[in-house]
């Protein structure tokens, strides 16, 4: 290979200056390294294909022809042979297709820089083509992750009207939709001719649509030609105050402001704050200095052309240093370091890297001994054939100045990660790219995005806050999204969470239920612990019920004391004082049993409170029933020839009490044996509260015990009602009738009230029923007797009793 000859290349646009400088820098560095490819001098030719397939074919044929000028004859050796070992080419699809079709015949390696296309996967057609970038799907995955990171769900796609643009739109639209975001609008970039001849219509059509969609994020895909058209349209948008002026642009690796006079005169503030993906390269100071010091002549020409700072000195012969007068004039436009240092780290480094990959491959072939012996001192390029490089390019790993651990995958695309760059437009119009993140790619398909959000400079109209790009306002915590029928999933209404549910995040898809021991706060945005409640002695209701229980207990004890003191009086003796004592003691215990229902439920209290209440009350009702039956039997025994006299006596009363109470004791024993009550908590009945209560274990047994007690009361009431007109001054039938009427009324009302009450008030209802029914028995049966004993002792005589009996007979 030969050294660089500037006259060998046709021409090139100013925007390709960086690529030319990269090739020149890499070749010069390799040639100046005595330990790298010793005795070999690399050379290169540079061609401009003008993005034309015809020109690409002509230049490719020229590469394969003889070295004589004006002689384009492939495979014909005439003079010195100059067939290349490899080709480094820009990534235009059509140009690649025609060039690769020719080069593949000679198995010449073709390294393409730009976004990878799936076409290269066809190894049968392009066996010697290698792409110096990962496949576009990796970059598209990074874009989707970027949208998810910033919660941008309503975006616009911008792509040219060609096959590549179609592939971009189809692929990225599918990936964005799968991620839960939406495409607000797809802006297909028309051709330059369409824009210039129909500028007004293009602006009106696109501007109105883009304004209506209200997307703040534009994802751009295209080459510099498409960017030129976009800038023309944006300037028209700006002048007519419509369209996407003031948006955030997210771009692919195809993005770039080339060193072209095309863009030098255009306003680029529209893209201030743009985010773009670029292939990661080494931030090597040595590599940067190579770009800045190599080929001053090329730099001088490009600098003068780009910034329009011509000087007569710029057209002199190429000199090794910058003319001071020209430098002074140009530096006023834009400073050299700020311009170069930030722009060389994209495609230019990829080109630089491609040169090194080829050089390393050649070096390994030369060092491996697989070469033909030539006359001493002659190491011509044809010692190594192009096809020999392919084997190394497919299998070897390389380390270069620009990138570390460089290698190709099986599909001949480069394994590389991306940097996320932020485009910052300075007040003087210069552009600065700042690294604000990275996309790590680990084969085969792992992608991890890292963003330094504090380092991002957003467009000025967003006041340095993260831009929002959503179809609707976000649903705040406490609300959930609801997509109306026929609308995109990103355009939704916000519904308030109800029914004990919450949403703790913005834009929640659904409302979540709180754990059983928690409930939503007032705004339904988080769960808070429920309040634990139970009937306590400290609250008003608990204090009132406990005081009433103690009051009736003391009253019963006083009555019992009065009856003990007056046990020989006719009033006490006439009404079976033993049954009276049993009744008073059972009433006393029933009043005290209500205290078991107050306070935090414990295992012992839960186990005994219902059973104790049922058994004690059954004894009380059984005693009343026995007293009633004894009254009836006593008057029936006074009739001549009646055999009821034989039943009178203490044994009958005891038998009735024991028998009736034993049945209730049996019911409660079965209850405790099969399903005893236990402490429990009710977390569902009252919102925001957990009621500590006693679970009755078996509801059926609870109502069986309660029903049996009601059954006894009903029998007692019936017998007493039938015996209410029996004669006798101390006949208790009337008193028992009234007491049983009160008792039954209380417990009949208890059942529906108990079932309709929740929480601690269920306990209060049962305590009230116990106290009310017990107070009814105590008041109706014993208050009249106490009245006679204490206030009317004249009626508490045997004579008075006999007078009454005679009067009735």
Coordinates of C-alpha atoms in Angstrom, one line a residue, residues 24 32-33 61 105 189 233 287 297-298 301 355 357 368 371 377 530 550 590 611 632 701 731 753 763 772:
X24 CA -5.3 10.4 7.7
X32 CA 5.1 6.3 12.4
X33 CA 5.1 3.3 14.8
X61 CA -14.5 -0.2 -10.5
X105 CA -16.7 -11.0 -5.9
X189 CA -39.8 13.9 5.9
X233 CA -39.4 23.0 7.5
X287 CA -6.2 10.1 20.1
X297 CA -3.6 21.6 5.2
X298 CA -6.9 19.7 5.2
X301 CA -9.2 24.3 3.8
X355 CA -8.4 1.7 10.1
X357 CA -9.0 -3.0 13.0
X368 CA 1.8 -15.5 12.0
X371 CA 3.0 -15.1 3.9
X377 CA 13.5 -5.6 1.0
X530 CA -56.7 0.8 61.3
X550 CA -72.8 -2.7 89.7
X590 CA -76.3 -12.5 85.8
X611 CA -71.8 -19.9 78.5
X632 CA -100.7 -23.3 90.2
X701 CA -74.8 -23.3 69.3
X731 CA -100.2 -14.8 94.5
X753 CA -80.9 -5.4 67.0
X763 CA -71.4 -6.2 72.9
X772 CA -82.8 -4.9 81.2

